Coordinates of C-alpha atoms in Angstrom, one line a residue:
X716 CA -12.4 22.3 9.0
X717 CA -9.7 20.6 10.9
X718 CA -10.7 17.6 13.1
X719 CA -8.4 16.9 16.0
X720 CA -8.1 13.4 17.2
X721 CA -7.0 12.0 20.5
X722 CA -5.1 9.2 18.8
X723 CA -4.1 8.2 15.3
X724 CA -5.1 10.0 12.1
X725 CA -8.3 11.9 11.6
X726 CA -8.1 11.4 7.8
X727 CA -6.0 8.3 6.8
X728 CA -7.0 8.5 3.2
X729 CA -5.9 12.2 3.1
X730 CA -2.6 11.3 4.7
X731 CA -1.9 8.7 2.0
X732 CA -2.8 11.2 -0.8
X733 CA -0.5 13.8 0.8
X734 CA 2.3 11.2 0.8
X735 CA 1.7 10.7 -2.9
X736 CA 1.9 14.5 -3.5
X737 CA 5.2 14.6 -1.6
X738 CA 6.6 11.5 -3.3
X739 CA 6.0 12.7 -6.9
X740 CA 7.4 16.2 -5.9
X741 CA 10.8 14.8 -5.1
X742 CA 10.6 12.1 -7.7
X743 CA 10.9 14.9 -10.2
X744 CA 14.4 15.3 -8.9
X745 CA 15.2 11.6 -8.4
X746 CA 13.9 10.1 -11.7
X747 CA 15.8 12.6 -13.9
X748 CA 19.0 12.4 -11.8
X749 CA 20.7 9.9 -14.1
X750 CA 19.8 11.7 -17.3
X751 CA 20.4 15.3 -16.3
X752 CA 24.2 15.4 -16.9
X753 CA 24.0 13.7 -20.3
X754 CA 21.1 15.9 -21.3
X755 CA 23.0 19.1 -20.4
X756 CA 26.0 17.8 -22.4
X757 CA 23.8 17.1 -25.4
X758 CA 22.5 20.6 -25.2
X759 CA 26.0 22.0 -25.2
X760 CA 26.3 22.8 -21.5
X761 CA 29.0 22.0 -19.0
X762 CA 29.2 21.4 -15.2
X763 CA 28.5 25.0 -14.5
X764 CA 25.3 24.8 -16.5
X765 CA 24.4 21.7 -14.7
X766 CA 24.7 23.6 -11.4
X767 CA 22.4 26.3 -12.8
X768 CA 19.8 23.6 -13.9
X769 CA 19.9 21.9 -10.5
X770 CA 19.6 25.3 -8.7
X771 CA 16.7 26.3 -10.9
X772 CA 14.5 23.6 -9.3
X773 CA 15.3 24.8 -5.8
X774 CA 14.8 28.4 -6.8
X775 CA 11.3 27.5 -8.1
X776 CA 10.5 26.0 -4.7
X777 CA 11.8 29.1 -2.9
X778 CA 9.7 31.6 -4.8
X779 CA 6.5 29.5 -4.7
X780 CA 6.5 28.1 -1.2
X781 CA 5.3 31.3 0.6
X782 CA 2.6 31.8 -1.9
X783 CA 1.3 28.2 -1.7
X784 CA 1.4 28.5 2.1
X785 CA -0.7 31.6 1.9
X786 CA -3.2 30.1 -0.5
X787 CA -3.6 27.0 1.7
X788 CA -5.0 29.4 4.4
X789 CA -7.1 31.5 2.0
X790 CA -8.5 28.8 -0.3
X791 CA -7.9 25.5 1.6
X792 CA -5.6 22.6 1.0
X793 CA -7.5 21.0 -1.9
X794 CA -7.4 23.9 -4.3
X795 CA -3.8 24.7 -3.4
X796 CA -2.6 21.1 -4.0
X797 CA -4.7 20.7 -7.2
X798 CA -3.1 23.9 -8.5
X799 CA 0.4 22.9 -7.7
X800 CA 0.0 19.4 -9.1
X801 CA -1.5 20.8 -12.3
X802 CA 1.6 23.0 -12.6
X803 CA 3.8 20.0 -12.0
X804 CA 2.0 18.0 -14.7
X805 CA 2.4 20.8 -17.3
X806 CA 6.1 21.2 -16.3
X807 CA 6.7 17.5 -16.8
X808 CA 5.2 17.7 -20.3
X809 CA 7.4 20.7 -21.0
X810 CA 10.5 18.9 -19.8
X811 CA 9.7 16.1 -22.3
X812 CA 10.3 18.6 -25.1
X813 CA 13.7 19.9 -23.9
X814 CA 15.7 17.8 -26.3
X815 CA 13.5 18.8 -29.2
X816 CA 13.7 22.5 -28.3
X817 CA 17.5 22.1 -27.9
X818 CA 17.9 25.1 -25.5
X819 CA 19.6 25.2 -22.1
X820 CA 17.5 28.3 -21.2
X821 CA 14.3 26.3 -21.9
X822 CA 15.7 23.5 -19.6
X823 CA 16.3 26.1 -16.9
X824 CA 12.7 27.4 -17.2
X825 CA 11.2 23.9 -17.1
X826 CA 13.3 23.0 -14.0
X827 CA 12.1 26.1 -12.3
X828 CA 8.4 25.3 -13.1
X829 CA 8.9 21.8 -11.7
X830 CA 10.2 23.4 -8.5
X831 CA 7.1 25.7 -8.4
X832 CA 4.8 22.7 -8.8
X833 CA 6.5 20.7 -6.0
X834 CA 6.8 23.6 -3.5
X835 CA 4.2 22.1 -1.3
X836 CA 6.3 20.7 1.6
X837 CA 5.1 23.4 4.0
X838 CA 1.5 22.9 3.0
X839 CA 1.6 19.1 3.2
X840 CA 3.3 19.1 6.6
X841 CA 0.7 21.6 7.9
X842 CA -2.0 19.2 6.8
X843 CA -0.4 16.3 8.5
X844 CA 0.0 18.4 11.7
X845 CA -3.7 19.2 11.6
X846 CA -5.0 15.6 11.2
X847 CA -2.7 14.0 13.9
X848 CA -2.8 13.9 17.6
X849 CA -0.1 16.1 19.3
X850 CA 1.7 13.1 20.8
X851 CA 1.9 11.2 17.5
X852 CA 2.5 14.2 15.3
X853 CA 6.3 13.7 15.1
X854 CA 5.8 10.1 14.0
X855 CA 3.7 11.0 11.0
X856 CA 5.8 14.0 10.1
X857 CA 8.8 11.6 10.2
X858 CA 7.0 9.2 7.9
X859 CA 6.2 12.0 5.5
X860 CA 9.9 13.0 5.6
X861 CA 10.9 9.4 4.8
X862 CA 8.6 9.5 1.8
X863 CA 10.1 12.7 0.6
X864 CA 13.6 11.3 1.1
X865 CA 12.8 8.2 -0.7
X866 CA 11.3 10.2 -3.6
X867 CA 14.7 11.6 -4.4
X868 CA 17.2 8.9 -3.3
X869 CA 15.4 5.7 -4.4
X870 CA 13.7 6.7 -7.6
X871 CA 16.8 7.3 -9.7
X872 CA 16.4 3.6 -10.3
X873 CA 13.4 4.3 -12.6
X874 CA 15.4 6.9 -14.6
X875 CA 18.3 4.5 -14.8
X876 CA 16.1 1.7 -16.1
X877 CA 14.4 3.9 -18.7
X878 CA 17.8 5.2 -19.8
X879 CA 19.2 1.7 -20.1
X880 CA 16.2 0.4 -22.0
X881 CA 16.1 3.2 -24.5
X882 CA 19.7 4.3 -24.8
X883 CA 20.0 5.7 -28.4
X884 CA 16.6 4.4 -29.5
X885 CA 13.9 6.9 -30.5
X886 CA 10.2 6.1 -30.9
X887 CA 7.4 8.3 -32.3
X888 CA 3.9 7.8 -31.1
X889 CA 1.7 10.4 -32.8
X890 CA 3.1 13.8 -31.9
X891 CA 5.0 12.3 -29.0
X892 CA 8.7 11.5 -29.3
X893 CA 10.0 9.0 -26.7
X894 CA 13.7 8.7 -26.1
X895 CA 16.1 8.3 -23.2
X896 CA 15.6 12.0 -22.3
X897 CA 11.8 12.3 -22.6
X898 CA 10.7 9.0 -21.3
X899 CA 11.4 9.9 -17.6
X900 CA 9.4 13.1 -18.1
X901 CA 6.4 11.3 -19.6
X902 CA 6.6 8.7 -16.8
X903 CA 6.4 11.6 -14.2
X904 CA 3.6 13.2 -16.2
X905 CA 1.5 10.0 -15.9
X906 CA 2.1 9.9 -12.1
X907 CA 1.2 13.6 -11.8
X908 CA -2.0 13.1 -13.7
X909 CA -2.9 10.1 -11.5
X910 CA -2.2 12.1 -8.4
X911 CA -4.2 15.0 -9.7
X912 CA -7.2 12.7 -10.4
X913 CA -7.1 11.3 -6.8
X914 CA -6.8 14.8 -5.4
X915 CA -9.9 15.9 -7.3
X916 CA -12.0 12.9 -6.5
X917 CA -10.9 11.5 -3.1
X918 CA -9.2 14.2 -1.2
X919 CA -11.3 15.8 1.6
X920 CA -10.8 19.5 1.6
X921 CA -9.9 21.2 4.9
X922 CA -9.8 24.9 5.7
X923 CA -7.4 26.1 8.4
X924 CA -9.0 27.3 11.5
X925 CA -7.5 29.4 14.2
X926 CA -6.9 27.4 17.4
X927 CA -8.9 28.3 20.4
X928 CA -7.0 29.9 23.2
X929 CA -6.7 27.8 26.3
X930 CA -5.2 28.5 29.6
X931 CA -1.6 27.5 29.6
X932 CA -0.4 25.0 32.1
X933 CA 2.4 25.8 34.5
X934 CA 4.8 23.6 32.5
X935 CA 3.9 25.4 29.3
X936 CA 4.4 28.7 30.9
X937 CA 7.8 27.7 32.2
X938 CA 8.8 26.6 28.7
X939 CA 7.5 29.8 27.1
X940 CA 9.4 31.8 29.7
X941 CA 12.6 30.0 28.9
X942 CA 12.1 30.4 25.1
X943 CA 11.6 34.2 25.5
X944 CA 14.8 34.7 27.4
X945 CA 17.4 36.9 25.7
X946 CA 20.7 35.4 25.0
X947 CA 24.1 37.1 25.1
X948 CA 23.9 37.8 21.3
X949 CA 20.7 39.7 21.7
X950 CA 18.2 37.2 20.4
X951 CA 15.8 35.0 22.3
X952 CA 16.4 31.3 22.9
X953 CA 13.5 30.5 20.6
X954 CA 15.0 32.6 17.7
X955 CA 18.4 31.0 18.3
X956 CA 16.9 27.5 18.1
X957 CA 15.0 28.5 14.9
X958 CA 18.1 29.9 13.4
X959 CA 20.1 26.8 14.2
X960 CA 17.5 24.6 12.5
X961 CA 17.6 26.8 9.4
X962 CA 21.4 26.6 9.3
X963 CA 21.2 22.9 9.7
X964 CA 18.7 22.7 6.9
X965 CA 20.9 24.8 4.6
X966 CA 23.9 22.7 5.3
X967 CA 22.2 19.4 4.6
X968 CA 20.3 20.6 1.6
X969 CA 23.6 22.2 0.3
X970 CA 25.4 18.9 0.4
X971 CA 22.5 17.1 -1.3
X972 CA 22.5 19.8 -4.0
X973 CA 26.3 19.5 -4.5
X974 CA 25.9 15.7 -4.9
X975 CA 23.0 16.2 -7.3
X976 CA 25.2 18.5 -9.4
X977 CA 28.5 16.6 -9.4
X978 CA 27.4 12.9 -8.7
X979 CA 27.0 11.6 -12.3
X980 CA 29.8 13.6 -13.8
X981 CA 32.2 12.5 -11.0
X982 CA 31.1 8.8 -11.4
X983 CA 31.9 9.1 -15.2
X984 CA 35.2 10.9 -14.9
X985 CA 36.7 9.0 -11.9
X986 CA 35.1 5.5 -12.1
X987 CA 34.1 5.2 -15.8
X988 CA 30.5 4.5 -14.8
X989 CA 27.6 4.9 -17.2
X990 CA 24.9 7.3 -15.9
X991 CA 22.4 4.5 -15.6
X992 CA 24.8 2.4 -13.5
X993 CA 25.5 5.4 -11.2
X994 CA 21.8 6.0 -10.9
X995 CA 21.2 2.4 -9.8
X996 CA 24.0 2.7 -7.2
X997 CA 22.5 5.9 -5.8
X998 CA 19.1 4.3 -5.7
X999 CA 20.4 1.2 -3.8
X1000 CA 22.1 3.4 -1.2
X1001 CA 19.0 5.6 -1.0
X1002 CA 16.9 2.5 -0.2
X1003 CA 19.3 1.7 2.6
X1004 CA 18.9 5.2 3.9
X1005 CA 15.1 5.1 3.9
X1006 CA 15.1 1.8 5.8
X1007 CA 17.5 3.3 8.3
X1008 CA 15.3 6.4 8.7
X1009 CA 12.2 4.3 9.2
X1010 CA 14.1 2.2 11.8
X1011 CA 15.2 5.1 13.9
X1012 CA 12.3 4.5 16.4
X1013 CA 13.2 0.9 17.0
X1014 CA 17.0 1.6 17.0
X1015 CA 16.4 4.3 19.6
X1016 CA 14.9 1.8 22.0
X1017 CA 18.1 -0.2 22.0
X1018 CA 20.7 2.5 21.8
X1019 CA 19.3 5.2 24.2

């Protein structure tokens, strides 16, 4: 059951494991970022197909997120995260076979399965909310967000290095075929397997409990009264704020998705950059972004 704490984290090891789950979830987008456009071209696709492939990952997250959230309530965090990480591991192994299968539809399916396996953002944030004190909750949620952001924007470096090291080389190890397209997937499969092992051996399961009802303070009552006021458009202030956050999320994720679709092809066509070079540039800028995100607290003290 959830253990609330007056200060700090009730489960520091659990928080680190959750960070690993979030990290590998978005690494599945970041590591393959440099290779996705060349892979689609090798399979006979164009920029439209690349958009479908990128969208398939997000579609998998959309369809799986509500179910995983429900399962975390019914079965607990541990079983839910073990199930999703297992799905991610299988999907990574499937992605490694895309070039051999030579089918764009198979690539679409594997991308959707990767999205399903990484659709745990709501579950992981709920876990962090339960193990942190109310006054420090925003800090740890922000740290988790920085980990997620870094998983996508910094890790293209790994995909770029693998692509640069292998290029047109091809190695057979037993039944495994390692080339510039499958190496990233096998790399992610190893990380998924390691995370799965940690989840099964070190993660302390928690079942969600309904919070006990307490008498609301006068300040809380005033805040709730303001949130329940109906605006001129017929919705409450709370619903308007929630809708605004959703629209903001759609706009930011939409711009990221557009860049994910067009970034490598644009770099090739307009700047004559190789995919691995473009991936390294994206990774370097992503690292700057992560540092800036982690520095917001300190920057806020000087620029309030």
